[in-house]
Tab-separated table of C-alpha atoms and ligand atoms in Angstrom:
chain	number	residue	atom	x	y	z
A	1	MET	CA	0.000	0.000	0.000
A	2	SER	CA	1.441	3.410	-0.940
A	3	ALA	CA	2.020	6.083	1.697
A	4	PRO	CA	-0.605	8.843	1.986
A	5	LEU	CA	0.160	12.124	0.246
A	6	LEU	CA	0.329	13.917	3.606
A	7	GLU	CA	0.631	12.476	7.063
A	8	LEU	CA	1.125	14.344	10.329
A	9	ARG	CA	2.344	12.078	13.093
A	10	ASP	CA	2.050	13.345	16.648
A	11	LEU	CA	3.044	16.836	15.488
A	12	HIS	CA	4.076	19.270	18.235
A	13	VAL	CA	5.190	22.870	17.717
A	14	ARG	CA	6.454	24.942	20.651
A	15	PHE	CA	7.700	28.502	20.680
A	16	ALA	CA	9.756	30.278	23.328
A	17	ALA	CA	7.513	33.075	24.595
A	18	ARG	CA	8.771	36.457	25.739
A	19	ARG	CA	9.289	36.782	29.488
A	20	GLY	CA	7.006	39.167	31.342
A	21	GLY	CA	10.100	40.732	33.029
A	22	TRP	CA	13.840	40.183	33.495
A	23	PHE	CA	13.472	37.914	36.481
A	24	GLU	CA	10.523	35.866	35.312
A	25	PRO	CA	11.195	32.300	34.162
A	26	ARG	CA	11.253	31.544	30.435
A	27	ARG	CA	7.845	30.448	29.173
A	28	GLU	CA	6.814	28.174	26.344
A	29	LEU	CA	3.886	28.505	23.979
A	30	HIS	CA	2.782	25.047	22.909
A	31	ALA	CA	0.928	25.944	19.694
A	32	VAL	CA	0.348	22.454	18.273
A	33	ARG	CA	-0.098	19.528	20.657
A	34	GLY	CA	0.120	16.079	19.141
A	35	VAL	CA	-1.789	16.412	15.872
A	36	ASP	CA	-2.268	13.277	13.735
A	37	LEU	CA	-3.809	13.766	10.305
A	38	ARG	CA	-3.797	12.042	6.915
A	39	LEU	CA	-4.708	13.314	3.503
A	40	GLU	CA	-4.831	11.101	0.413
A	41	ARG	CA	-4.048	12.182	-3.154
A	42	GLY	CA	-6.853	14.316	-4.585
A	43	GLY	CA	-8.591	14.603	-1.194
A	44	ALA	CA	-9.708	17.785	0.561
A	45	LEU	CA	-9.263	18.193	4.294
A	46	GLY	CA	-10.677	21.226	6.106
A	47	LEU	CA	-9.003	22.427	9.299
A	48	VAL	CA	-11.232	24.691	11.361
A	49	GLY	CA	-11.236	26.452	14.722
A	50	GLU	CA	-11.083	29.902	16.275
A	51	SER	CA	-8.088	32.099	15.640
A	52	GLY	CA	-5.085	31.074	17.730
A	53	CYS	CA	-6.067	27.383	17.779
A	54	GLY	CA	-2.886	26.357	15.924
A	55	LYS	CA	-4.304	25.674	12.453
A	56	SER	CA	-2.000	28.151	10.660
A	57	THR	CA	1.007	26.734	12.530
A	58	VAL	CA	0.024	23.303	11.194
A	59	ALA	CA	-0.117	24.801	7.679
A	60	ARG	CA	3.343	26.332	8.070
A	61	ALA	CA	4.754	23.022	9.298
A	62	VAL	CA	3.260	21.207	6.290
A	63	VAL	CA	4.954	23.552	3.814
A	64	GLY	CA	8.251	23.573	5.736
A	65	LEU	CA	8.027	27.159	7.027
A	66	GLN	CA	7.894	25.917	10.615
A	67	ARG	CA	10.055	23.125	11.973
A	68	PRO	CA	8.214	20.636	14.213
A	69	SER	CA	9.423	20.514	17.827
A	70	SER	CA	8.656	16.801	17.790
A	71	GLY	CA	6.660	14.371	15.697
A	72	GLY	CA	6.751	14.806	11.961
A	73	VAL	CA	5.272	15.896	8.659
A	74	PHE	CA	5.512	13.183	6.008
A	75	ILE	CA	4.925	13.822	2.317
A	76	GLU	CA	4.418	10.567	0.377
A	77	GLY	CA	6.221	8.766	3.211
A	78	LEU	CA	9.249	11.123	3.293
A	79	GLU	CA	9.811	13.165	6.423
A	80	ARG	CA	9.889	16.804	5.472
A	81	ALA	CA	12.337	18.051	8.135
A	82	SER	CA	14.997	15.405	7.464
A	83	ALA	CA	14.953	15.602	3.631
A	84	ARG	CA	18.075	17.092	2.058
A	85	GLY	CA	19.265	18.028	-1.442
A	86	ALA	CA	17.218	16.672	-4.358
A	87	ARG	CA	14.657	15.105	-2.025
A	88	ALA	CA	14.043	18.396	-0.217
A	89	ARG	CA	13.614	20.162	-3.585
A	90	GLU	CA	11.162	17.506	-4.736
A	91	LEU	CA	9.131	17.913	-1.518
A	92	ARG	CA	9.073	21.692	-2.060
A	93	ARG	CA	7.648	21.103	-5.544
A	94	ARG	CA	4.988	18.697	-4.245
A	95	VAL	CA	3.485	21.103	-1.692
A	96	SER	CA	2.572	24.762	-2.125
A	97	ILE	CA	0.720	27.364	-0.111
A	98	VAL	CA	-1.718	30.214	-0.716
A	99	PHE	CA	-1.933	32.786	2.065
A	100	GLN	CA	-4.747	34.993	3.242
A	101	ASP	CA	-3.425	38.280	1.907
A	102	PRO	CA	-2.436	38.100	-1.775
A	103	TYR	CA	-1.047	41.633	-1.678
A	104	SER	CA	1.612	40.756	0.864
A	105	SER	CA	2.515	37.492	-0.867
A	106	LEU	CA	3.346	39.239	-4.197
A	107	ASP	CA	6.311	41.529	-4.772
A	108	PRO	CA	4.861	45.028	-5.475
A	109	ARG	CA	7.963	45.951	-7.552
A	110	LEU	CA	7.493	43.095	-10.032
A	111	PRO	CA	4.906	42.517	-12.761
A	112	VAL	CA	2.631	39.685	-11.642
A	113	SER	CA	3.988	37.357	-14.362
A	114	ALA	CA	7.468	37.676	-12.780
A	115	SER	CA	6.048	36.584	-9.414
A	116	VAL	CA	4.509	33.512	-11.049
A	117	LEU	CA	7.703	32.830	-13.016
A	118	GLU	CA	9.979	33.037	-9.975
A	119	PRO	CA	9.394	29.500	-8.581
A	120	LEU	CA	10.143	28.070	-12.053
A	121	ALA	CA	13.379	30.067	-12.276
A	122	ILE	CA	14.476	28.855	-8.826
A	123	ASP	CA	13.504	25.279	-9.721
A	124	GLY	CA	15.586	25.550	-12.907
A	125	ARG	CA	14.264	22.468	-14.723
A	126	LEU	CA	12.551	24.302	-17.592
A	127	ARG	CA	14.190	26.484	-20.227
A	128	PRO	CA	13.131	30.177	-20.358
A	129	ARG	CA	10.705	29.693	-23.268
A	130	ALA	CA	9.072	26.681	-21.598
A	131	ARG	CA	8.791	28.684	-18.364
A	132	ARG	CA	6.899	31.469	-20.122
A	133	MET	CA	4.580	28.904	-21.735
A	134	ARG	CA	3.967	27.352	-18.307
A	135	VAL	CA	3.148	30.748	-16.790
A	136	LEU	CA	0.647	31.491	-19.575
A	137	ALA	CA	-0.957	28.049	-19.145
A	138	THR	CA	-1.213	28.659	-15.380
A	139	PHE	CA	-2.764	32.093	-15.986
A	140	GLU	CA	-5.372	30.379	-18.140
A	141	ALA	CA	-5.997	27.662	-15.523
A	142	VAL	CA	-6.753	30.214	-12.790
A	143	GLY	CA	-8.938	32.367	-15.059
A	144	LEU	CA	-6.523	35.283	-15.542
A	145	ASP	CA	-6.488	37.132	-18.834
A	146	ALA	CA	-3.077	37.082	-20.563
A	147	ALA	CA	-3.471	40.864	-20.915
A	148	LEU	CA	-2.677	41.096	-17.176
A	149	TYR	CA	0.730	39.466	-17.690
A	150	HIS	CA	2.739	42.689	-17.381
A	151	ARG	CA	0.562	44.416	-14.784
A	152	TYR	CA	1.710	45.161	-11.234
A	153	PRO	CA	-0.140	43.910	-8.116
A	154	HIS	CA	-1.550	47.376	-7.281
A	155	GLU	CA	-3.212	47.509	-10.732
A	156	LEU	CA	-5.279	44.364	-10.025
A	157	SER	CA	-8.430	43.801	-8.006
A	158	GLY	CA	-8.312	41.724	-4.802
A	159	GLY	CA	-9.775	38.697	-6.593
A	160	GLN	CA	-7.278	38.979	-9.472
A	161	ARG	CA	-4.402	39.242	-7.000
A	162	GLN	CA	-5.560	36.106	-5.218
A	163	ARG	CA	-5.725	34.323	-8.611
A	164	VAL	CA	-2.118	35.409	-9.240
A	165	ALA	CA	-1.139	34.035	-5.803
A	166	ILE	CA	-2.865	30.749	-6.684
A	167	ALA	CA	-1.083	30.696	-10.071
A	168	ARG	CA	2.265	31.174	-8.307
A	169	ALA	CA	1.424	28.284	-5.972
A	170	LEU	CA	0.387	26.028	-8.875
A	171	VAL	CA	3.086	26.773	-11.408
A	172	LEU	CA	5.325	23.906	-10.223
A	173	GLU	CA	2.366	21.492	-10.513
A	174	PRO	CA	2.167	20.503	-6.830
A	175	ALA	CA	0.191	17.510	-5.584
A	176	LEU	CA	-0.990	19.375	-2.468
A	177	LEU	CA	-2.148	22.960	-2.138
A	178	VAL	CA	-2.302	24.325	1.399
A	179	CYS	CA	-4.800	27.192	1.578
A	180	ASP	CA	-4.425	29.287	4.736
A	181	GLU	CA	-7.570	31.431	4.988
A	182	PRO	CA	-7.335	32.266	1.249
A	183	THR	CA	-10.743	33.939	1.101
A	184	SER	CA	-10.921	35.864	4.391
A	185	ALA	CA	-9.541	39.115	2.958
A	186	LEU	CA	-11.952	39.080	-0.014
A	187	ASP	CA	-15.452	40.469	-0.609
A	188	LEU	CA	-18.302	37.988	-0.388
A	189	SER	CA	-18.889	37.719	-4.167
A	190	VAL	CA	-15.162	37.347	-4.933
A	191	ARG	CA	-14.889	34.790	-2.134
A	192	ALA	CA	-17.415	32.540	-3.916
A	193	GLN	CA	-15.448	32.830	-7.180
A	194	ILE	CA	-12.181	31.818	-5.503
A	195	VAL	CA	-13.858	28.877	-3.756
A	196	ASN	CA	-15.314	27.716	-7.090
A	197	LEU	CA	-11.904	28.102	-8.712
A	198	LEU	CA	-10.208	25.947	-6.058
A	199	ASP	CA	-12.890	23.306	-6.506
A	200	GLU	CA	-12.403	23.334	-10.301
A	201	LEU	CA	-8.601	23.137	-9.995
A	202	ARG	CA	-8.924	20.193	-7.651
A	203	ALA	CA	-11.133	18.318	-10.134
A	204	ARG	CA	-9.060	19.278	-13.184
A	205	PHE	CA	-5.598	18.467	-11.828
A	206	GLY	CA	-6.349	15.879	-9.126
A	207	LEU	CA	-4.982	18.391	-6.629
A	208	ALA	CA	-5.307	17.660	-2.907
A	209	LEU	CA	-6.347	20.580	-0.671
A	210	LEU	CA	-5.572	21.272	2.957
A	211	PHE	CA	-8.016	24.092	3.530
A	212	ILE	CA	-7.640	26.189	6.670
A	213	SER	CA	-10.412	28.555	7.574
A	214	HIS	CA	-12.647	29.846	10.313
A	215	ASP	CA	-15.414	30.173	7.677
A	216	LEU	CA	-17.349	26.943	7.976
A	217	ALA	CA	-19.568	27.660	4.974
A	218	VAL	CA	-16.474	27.769	2.746
A	219	VAL	CA	-15.012	24.632	4.304
A	220	ARG	CA	-18.302	22.805	3.811
A	221	ARG	CA	-18.224	23.626	0.098
A	222	LEU	CA	-14.686	22.302	-0.430
A	223	ALA	CA	-13.769	19.632	2.115
A	224	ASP	CA	-14.462	15.882	2.125
A	225	GLU	CA	-13.269	15.585	5.692
A	226	ILE	CA	-12.996	18.141	8.504
A	227	ALA	CA	-10.750	18.318	11.553
A	228	VAL	CA	-11.798	20.704	14.329
A	229	MET	CA	-8.941	22.202	16.383
A	230	TYR	CA	-9.080	23.716	19.847
A	231	LEU	CA	-6.025	25.076	21.655
A	232	GLY	CA	-3.515	23.143	19.555
A	233	ARG	CA	-5.328	19.793	19.465
A	234	VAL	CA	-7.715	18.120	17.063
A	235	VAL	CA	-10.879	17.542	19.113
A	236	GLU	CA	-13.011	15.992	16.373
A	237	ARG	CA	-12.408	14.613	12.894
A	238	ALA	CA	-15.160	13.360	10.625
A	239	PRO	CA	-16.368	13.220	7.019
A	240	ALA	CA	-17.671	16.721	6.226
A	241	GLN	CA	-21.304	15.759	5.766
A	242	GLN	CA	-21.388	13.732	8.981
A	243	LEU	CA	-19.827	16.568	10.953
A	244	PHE	CA	-22.332	19.092	9.630
A	245	ASP	CA	-25.289	16.716	10.159
A	246	ALA	CA	-24.354	15.548	13.651
A	247	PRO	CA	-21.296	17.095	15.340
A	248	ARG	CA	-20.254	15.181	18.472
A	249	HIS	CA	-17.782	17.355	20.344
A	250	PRO	CA	-19.435	20.214	22.280
A	251	TYR	CA	-16.979	22.673	20.682
A	252	SER	CA	-17.887	21.478	17.155
A	253	LYS	CA	-21.572	21.818	18.079
A	254	ALA	CA	-21.025	25.410	19.185
A	255	LEU	CA	-19.020	26.328	16.060
A	256	LEU	CA	-21.633	24.842	13.754
A	257	SER	CA	-24.618	26.276	15.600
A	258	ALA	CA	-23.206	29.742	14.909
A	259	VAL	CA	-23.318	29.300	11.122
A	260	LEU	CA	-26.043	26.800	10.286
A	261	ALA	CA	-29.657	27.701	9.702
A	262	PRO	CA	-31.896	25.743	12.099
A	263	ARG	CA	-33.483	22.671	10.478
A	264	PRO	CA	-37.285	22.792	10.199
A	265	GLY	CA	-38.900	20.947	13.104
A	266	ALA	CA	-35.608	20.423	14.949
A	267	HIS	CA	-35.559	22.335	18.247
A	268	GLU	CA	-31.961	23.465	17.953
A	269	GLU	CA	-30.785	26.425	19.916
A	270	ARG	CA	-27.867	28.574	18.976
A	271	ILE	CA	-24.971	27.798	21.323
A	272	VAL	CA	-23.040	30.882	22.332
A	273	LEU	CA	-19.647	30.055	23.795
A	274	ALA	CA	-18.784	31.903	26.961
A	275	GLY	CA	-15.526	33.829	27.062
A	276	GLU	CA	-12.463	33.831	24.880
A	277	PRO	CA	-10.289	30.798	24.133
A	278	PRO	CA	-7.753	30.350	26.969
A	279	SER	CA	-4.135	31.367	26.438
A	280	PRO	CA	-1.904	28.598	25.068
A	281	LEU	CA	0.692	29.892	27.565
A	282	ALA	CA	-1.510	28.691	30.419
A	283	PRO	CA	-3.856	25.995	29.116
A	284	PRO	CA	-6.555	24.755	31.502
A	285	THR	CA	-6.038	21.431	33.264
A	286	GLY	CA	-7.882	18.338	32.022
A	287	CYS	CA	-9.978	19.022	28.937
A	288	ALA	CA	-8.796	22.404	27.610
A	289	PHE	CA	-12.371	23.233	26.622
A	290	HIS	CA	-13.822	22.727	30.112
A	291	PRO	CA	-13.995	26.408	31.206
A	292	ARG	CA	-16.298	27.110	28.235
A	293	CYS	CA	-18.085	23.775	27.917
A	294	PHE	CA	-21.872	23.833	28.256
A	295	ALA	CA	-22.057	20.002	28.409
A	296	ARG	CA	-19.589	19.225	31.181
A	297	GLU	CA	-22.203	18.843	33.917
A	298	ARG	CA	-23.245	15.653	32.110
A	299	VAL	CA	-19.826	14.124	32.883
A	300	ALA	CA	-19.396	12.486	36.281
A	301	GLN	CA	-17.776	14.595	39.036
A	302	ASP	CA	-14.814	16.741	38.088
A	303	ARG	CA	-13.402	14.442	35.408
A	304	CYS	CA	-13.324	17.217	32.761
A	305	GLU	CA	-11.090	19.375	34.977
A	306	ARG	CA	-8.745	16.504	35.812
A	307	GLU	CA	-8.414	14.284	32.746
A	308	SER	CA	-7.596	15.275	29.208
A	309	PRO	CA	-9.827	13.174	26.909
A	310	GLU	CA	-8.074	11.098	24.243
A	311	LEU	CA	-9.109	11.288	20.613
A	312	SER	CA	-11.013	8.018	20.385
A	313	ALA	CA	-12.686	6.337	17.446
A	314	ARG	CA	-16.426	5.726	17.471
A	315	GLY	CA	-17.119	4.117	14.119
A	316	ALA	CA	-14.763	3.706	11.220
A	317	GLN	CA	-14.116	7.270	10.140
A	318	ARG	CA	-14.946	9.527	13.086
A	319	VAL	CA	-12.870	10.443	16.084
A	320	CYS	CA	-13.756	12.727	18.974
A	321	ALA	CA	-11.951	13.800	22.177
A	322	CYS	CA	-14.614	14.197	24.848
A	323	HIS	CA	-15.430	12.221	28.000
A	324	LEU	CA	-19.095	12.320	27.024
A	325	THR	CA	-18.572	10.542	23.725
A	326	ASP	CA	-16.138	7.925	25.021
A	327	ALA	CA	-18.694	6.671	27.564
A	328	PRO	CA	-19.905	3.129	26.724
B	1	SF4	FE1	-16.897	19.277	27.651
B	1	SF4	FE2	-15.915	17.500	29.369
B	1	SF4	FE3	-16.245	16.849	26.791
B	1	SF4	FE4	-14.336	18.562	27.511
B	1	SF4	S1	-14.461	16.397	28.062
B	1	SF4	S2	-15.726	18.778	25.815
B	1	SF4	S3	-15.319	19.666	29.179
B	1	SF4	S4	-17.866	17.342	28.281
């Protein structure tokens, strides 16, 4: 059996945090805490959660912009952090990223075609004429008119700039495109166009997507499977439809209740989460969600404050980390 396109194995990322004062002990921000995920070729995995939950740090680790503190990121069975030379270059070709703000990801001093051409020039496998042909073909694939070839980023609309950023990410023909909030800086109508484009590109090129967003409506449109993150951990993972139809973790229920229209006849109340997510510098004991959890009184005694629930499987494809759902 071949290795999955992307596999995260017990991924941890820690950062040294600034001290509050000279004489205070050094602190550590544990941004990603033991994440395990798999994504097959051509699949689409959505990673959701409030800001600060660690989803962008996961994205940066997948594309090699952040080194794991422990655990690993494996692309087609090869560990990203230990790859060197030709293997490291091949891994860089296989995985690309699109960021939230296209303006900051393009060089304002260069025509947009030069920004798209740059990865090909660094890669060095194609001759100059073939590179230009590839750039034009990529412009066409992302719906950009060739007349924009020599324009500068400030001359383009927000949607056109994001198409250029997608073209730059696709020009080396990656197998996996990591999208880190690629629509959050765009107007609603442009957002729908970019989502449709990503869906088309996935179908046309067999591209796999790791789609990171706090916008659940967008994730629902694109993802086959969804992982919900809270304070650095995955707390639920399920096929997208199953998660939207019947979320199991109280945090997933709260996230979804904020965006879904109530179903006719179903007496569903909107769940409003109390307070802000806790600081990753001082995570709560036991289940990190317990200070905000509306369901914890259904768990015996003070188990939620004492014991961190494991991510346990209930059924073939779903996993959930909650003491309520691991009860027999
Ligand atoms: Fe809520 Fe307890 Fe489940 Fe955590 S383990 S989500 S606090 S019920």
